[in-house]
Each structure stands twice: as C-alpha cells, then as structure tokens.
Amino acid sequence: MNIGNCVALVTGANRGLGAAFVRSLRAAGAARIYAASRGPLAADTQGVVPVRLDVNRPEQVQALAAELGDVNLLINNAGVAEFGELLAPESTDALRRQFETNALGPLRLVQAFAPVLKRNGGGGVINVVSVLSWLTLPGSGAYSASKAASWALGNALRGELKVQGTELLAVHCAFVDTDMSRGMHGDKLDPDQLARLSLQALQAGHAELLADATTRQVHAGLAGQPAVYLGAAA
Ligand SMILES: NC(=O)c1ccc[n+]([C@@H]2O[C@H](COP(=O)([O-])OP(=O)(O)OC[C@H]3O[C@@H](n4cnc5c(N)ncnc54)[C@H](OP(=O)(O)O)[C@@H]3O)[C@@H](O)[C@H]2O)c1
C-alpha cells in the first residue's frame, strides 16, 4: 500500500515505538494520523489527531471504528511486558494481562477496523510482535506466549484480510530502545529506524519484517538442530 497520503491509526502512540510511528508517518506524508493513547497524549502532537483508546476496552474500540471512517492503515503497536517465572503462582494473572493486551488487543482492533479498511480500498495492518514470538528467554515465558499467540493470529488474519485486499505486516524485532527495554543489556534498535523500516516493508508488500540481525539469526535457527527455541531458556 502507499504510505504517502494514508490515514493511519497508531495504538500506544504516546511514547516509545508508537510515538516513532507517528513521526515516521508524518515524515512519509500521511494525510491524517490518529494517535491513540490511554491517557492524555504527552508526546509531540503536531499534525496529529489525538484519540483515546485502551485496547482492552471493546466498547472504546467499537466506538473508535464507528468514528474514524477514513482509516486505511491500522498500526497495532500497544503492548505490555511483564517478566517472571511461569512456575510462580501469579504467572497466570500476568499471562492473562499480556494475552489481553498483546494478542486479543490487536485482534479486537482488526475485527473492528476490517470493514473500515475494506470500505477504504483494502489498506493495511501492521502488527508489532517480537523475536520473542519464537523464543523464550529466562523470565519471558508469559510475554513470549502472548507474542507467539499474536504472531499466529496475525498469520490467520492475513489470509482472511487478503480476500478484501488488506495486507498485514508482522514486525519482528529484538530490543528496541524504549521504556520497555530499559535495564536490558545488548544492542537496541532505534525506534525511529524501526518505524521507518516497518512502513517501507508494508509499502513493499512484505508479510514479515525481520528488523535486525538477532531476529534474522533466531528465525534461521528455527530450522536448526537443535531448534533455537530449545536451548534459549536454559
Ligand atoms: N522495546 C522492545 O525492546 C520491544 C521489542 C520487541 C517488541 N516490542 C513491542 O513493541 C511495541 C511497542 O512497545 P515499546 O517498546 O514502545 O514499549 P513502551 O515504551 O513500554 O510503550 C508501550 C505503549 O503501549 C501502550 N499500552 C500498553 N497497554 C495498553 C492498552 N491496554 N491500551 C492502549 N495502549 C496501551 C502504552 O501506553 P501507556 O503509556 O498508557 O502505558 C505505551 O504507549 C509493543 O507491542 C512491544 O511488545 C518492543
């Protein structure tokens, strides 16, 4: 799809990668950018339309889809990460919270906006997943499961959306330099660079973006002997 002139809705747009998507869309010439956030939009709001959205509130998602009839690009960026061992009793609550936001949230948005995208010629969806869709690090079990679910849901949705001419891009990346990765050590992608690469990948018609060397290495390791996910959590 053509990013210049698109009308985009970005979830979790108030900080981190979401705010970077807003900047990249603006630089690419988007006609309108709806910047959705749970609270007041603190980030740079120049040239954007701030809207309120908690992706876990279905009534808000529905209302927004009814209100924003011109959207032709949905960017499912909002996400949460909680780390801890799956053997800890509280992990099931953490798992539920992360499934809500990271897997059901994007699904809810796609369900609500699919008719809008269809009316506007098809358009596109970007789902921000993670290299941890394929890999579990110590303590990332619940987050990884939620991102694996989001990845699988996206793969199924891609087929359903294709019928109406809507493309879906899954963005896989390792660390990105935002609040979420604060305190983690290792190379981190610049969020502005990742947002730019994601928009370019969608424009080029790609189904997946493997955004960095770690992600490409892990993806290749899925076919390894042993497969990469068998060793990583040890
Ligand atoms: N940072 C990384 O290393 C990394 C790596 C791979 C993938 N990702 C993925 O990249 C995406 C963006 O994350 P980030 O790095 O920018 O993290 P971040 O800085 O922690 O920002 C997360 C964003 O999601 C929003 N959010 C969380 N729950 C929400 C909800 N229920 N409804 C609406 N908005 C909600 C937050 O809003 P509030 O400000 O209101 O909390 C915030 O805007 C996420 O999907 C994340 O899983 C990140």
Tab-separated table of C-alpha atoms in Angstrom, residues 12-154:
chain	number	residue	atom	x	y	z
A	12	GLY	CA	0.052	3.211	22.112
A	13	ALA	CA	1.135	6.363	20.319
A	14	ASN	CA	2.093	8.411	23.373
A	15	ARG	CA	5.620	7.043	23.800
A	16	GLY	CA	8.231	4.567	22.622
A	17	LEU	CA	7.769	2.905	19.248
A	18	GLY	CA	4.218	4.260	18.886
A	19	ALA	CA	5.461	7.851	19.037
A	20	ALA	CA	8.154	6.892	16.495
A	21	PHE	CA	5.465	5.530	14.149
A	22	VAL	CA	3.696	8.884	14.389
A	23	ARG	CA	6.915	10.745	13.477
A	24	SER	CA	7.661	8.371	10.570
A	25	LEU	CA	4.128	8.612	9.208
A	26	ARG	CA	4.354	12.392	9.329
A	27	ALA	CA	7.704	12.309	7.513
A	28	ALA	CA	6.252	9.952	4.890
A	29	GLY	CA	3.436	12.385	4.123
A	30	ALA	CA	0.464	10.626	5.734
A	31	ALA	CA	-2.746	12.557	5.128
A	32	ARG	CA	-4.011	12.066	8.687
A	33	ILE	CA	-2.594	10.362	11.775
A	34	TYR	CA	-4.843	9.308	14.619
A	35	ALA	CA	-2.566	8.933	17.641
A	36	ALA	CA	-4.331	6.725	20.170
A	37	SER	CA	-3.383	6.592	23.832
A	38	ARG	CA	-4.941	5.506	27.114
A	39	GLY	CA	-4.189	8.813	28.806
A	40	PRO	CA	-3.584	12.340	27.556
A	41	LEU	CA	-1.179	12.422	24.629
A	42	ALA	CA	2.012	13.816	26.120
A	43	ALA	CA	4.208	13.307	23.066
A	44	ASP	CA	4.533	15.748	20.189
A	45	THR	CA	1.028	16.211	18.812
A	46	GLN	CA	1.886	18.477	15.898
A	47	GLY	CA	-0.150	17.469	12.855
A	48	VAL	CA	-1.874	14.539	14.543
A	49	VAL	CA	-5.368	13.894	15.821
A	50	PRO	CA	-5.207	12.569	19.395
A	51	VAL	CA	-7.795	9.911	20.266
A	52	ARG	CA	-8.367	7.941	23.464
A	53	LEU	CA	-8.076	4.160	23.359
A	54	ASP	CA	-7.427	1.390	25.824
A	55	VAL	CA	-7.107	-1.642	23.543
A	56	ASN	CA	-8.588	-3.826	26.297
A	57	ARG	CA	-11.892	-1.948	26.281
A	58	PRO	CA	-14.029	-3.395	23.462
A	59	GLU	CA	-16.602	-0.581	23.700
A	60	GLN	CA	-13.870	2.010	23.081
A	61	VAL	CA	-12.529	0.010	20.136
A	62	GLN	CA	-16.015	-0.239	18.621
A	63	ALA	CA	-16.738	3.452	19.142
A	64	LEU	CA	-13.458	4.441	17.529
A	65	ALA	CA	-14.089	2.228	14.493
A	66	ALA	CA	-17.501	3.892	14.085
A	67	GLU	CA	-15.953	7.356	14.456
A	68	LEU	CA	-12.823	7.034	12.287
A	69	GLY	CA	-14.330	6.045	8.958
A	70	ASP	CA	-11.357	7.185	6.871
A	71	VAL	CA	-8.635	4.911	8.317
A	72	ASN	CA	-6.780	2.770	5.771
A	73	LEU	CA	-3.751	1.824	7.903
A	74	LEU	CA	-4.039	0.276	11.366
A	75	ILE	CA	-0.851	0.028	13.420
A	76	ASN	CA	-1.213	-2.383	16.333
A	77	ASN	CA	1.703	-1.190	18.424
A	78	ALA	CA	0.418	-1.041	22.043
A	79	GLY	CA	1.938	-3.749	24.210
A	80	VAL	CA	2.995	-4.701	27.712
A	81	ALA	CA	5.811	-6.865	29.054
A	82	GLU	CA	5.937	-8.489	32.467
A	83	PHE	CA	8.760	-10.799	33.384
A	84	GLY	CA	8.732	-13.655	35.885
A	85	GLU	CA	8.833	-17.411	36.096
A	86	LEU	CA	5.861	-19.381	34.800
A	87	LEU	CA	6.166	-21.684	37.838
A	88	ALA	CA	5.288	-18.774	40.158
A	89	PRO	CA	1.547	-18.897	41.060
A	90	GLU	CA	0.999	-15.282	39.975
A	91	SER	CA	2.149	-16.067	36.437
A	92	THR	CA	-1.359	-16.999	35.283
A	93	ASP	CA	-2.591	-13.472	36.081
A	94	ALA	CA	0.411	-11.992	34.268
A	95	LEU	CA	-0.276	-14.295	31.352
A	96	ARG	CA	-3.926	-13.172	31.186
A	97	ARG	CA	-2.958	-9.484	31.261
A	98	GLN	CA	-0.408	-9.895	28.473
A	99	PHE	CA	-2.720	-12.019	26.327
A	100	GLU	CA	-5.390	-9.324	26.695
A	101	THR	CA	-3.147	-6.507	25.513
A	102	ASN	CA	-0.671	-8.241	23.203
A	103	ALA	CA	-2.839	-10.869	21.495
A	104	LEU	CA	-6.538	-10.073	21.980
A	105	GLY	CA	-5.984	-6.301	21.708
A	106	PRO	CA	-4.651	-6.414	18.122
A	107	LEU	CA	-7.302	-8.990	17.186
A	108	ARG	CA	-10.056	-6.751	18.593
A	109	LEU	CA	-8.715	-3.790	16.590
A	110	VAL	CA	-8.512	-5.790	13.353
A	111	GLN	CA	-12.048	-7.154	13.820
A	112	ALA	CA	-13.448	-3.658	14.391
A	113	PHE	CA	-11.479	-1.893	11.656
A	114	ALA	CA	-11.615	-4.569	8.922
A	115	PRO	CA	-14.887	-3.167	7.485
A	116	VAL	CA	-13.423	0.356	7.593
A	117	LEU	CA	-10.274	-0.776	5.778
A	118	LYS	CA	-12.394	-2.625	3.234
A	119	ARG	CA	-14.521	0.452	2.527
A	120	ASN	CA	-11.336	2.449	2.018
A	121	GLY	CA	-9.919	0.139	-0.626
A	122	GLY	CA	-8.206	-2.531	1.486
A	123	GLY	CA	-5.281	-0.745	3.058
A	124	GLY	CA	-3.019	-2.382	5.577
A	125	VAL	CA	-2.358	-3.563	9.118
A	126	ILE	CA	0.968	-3.572	10.946
A	127	ASN	CA	1.186	-5.881	13.957
A	128	VAL	CA	4.216	-5.284	16.160
A	129	VAL	CA	5.180	-8.687	17.511
A	130	SER	CA	8.701	-9.653	18.619
A	131	VAL	CA	11.618	-12.023	18.168
A	132	LEU	CA	10.201	-13.470	21.393
A	133	SER	CA	7.290	-14.847	19.350
A	134	TRP	CA	9.745	-17.653	18.546
A	135	LEU	CA	11.991	-17.769	21.571
A	136	THR	CA	11.712	-17.783	25.340
A	137	LEU	CA	14.359	-16.154	27.491
A	138	PRO	CA	14.528	-16.769	31.240
A	139	GLY	CA	11.519	-14.947	32.703
A	140	SER	CA	9.898	-14.117	29.363
A	141	GLY	CA	7.562	-17.132	29.259
A	142	ALA	CA	4.275	-15.246	29.569
A	143	TYR	CA	5.328	-12.381	27.287
A	144	SER	CA	6.686	-14.818	24.686
A	145	ALA	CA	3.463	-16.853	24.778
A	146	SER	CA	1.391	-13.699	24.228
A	147	LYS	CA	3.577	-12.626	21.294
A	148	ALA	CA	3.543	-16.148	19.834
A	149	ALA	CA	-0.260	-16.022	20.005
A	150	SER	CA	-0.289	-12.606	18.350
A	151	TRP	CA	2.003	-13.875	15.591
A	152	ALA	CA	-0.225	-16.926	14.976
A	153	LEU	CA	-3.395	-14.809	15.000
A	154	GLY	CA	-1.774	-12.435	12.517
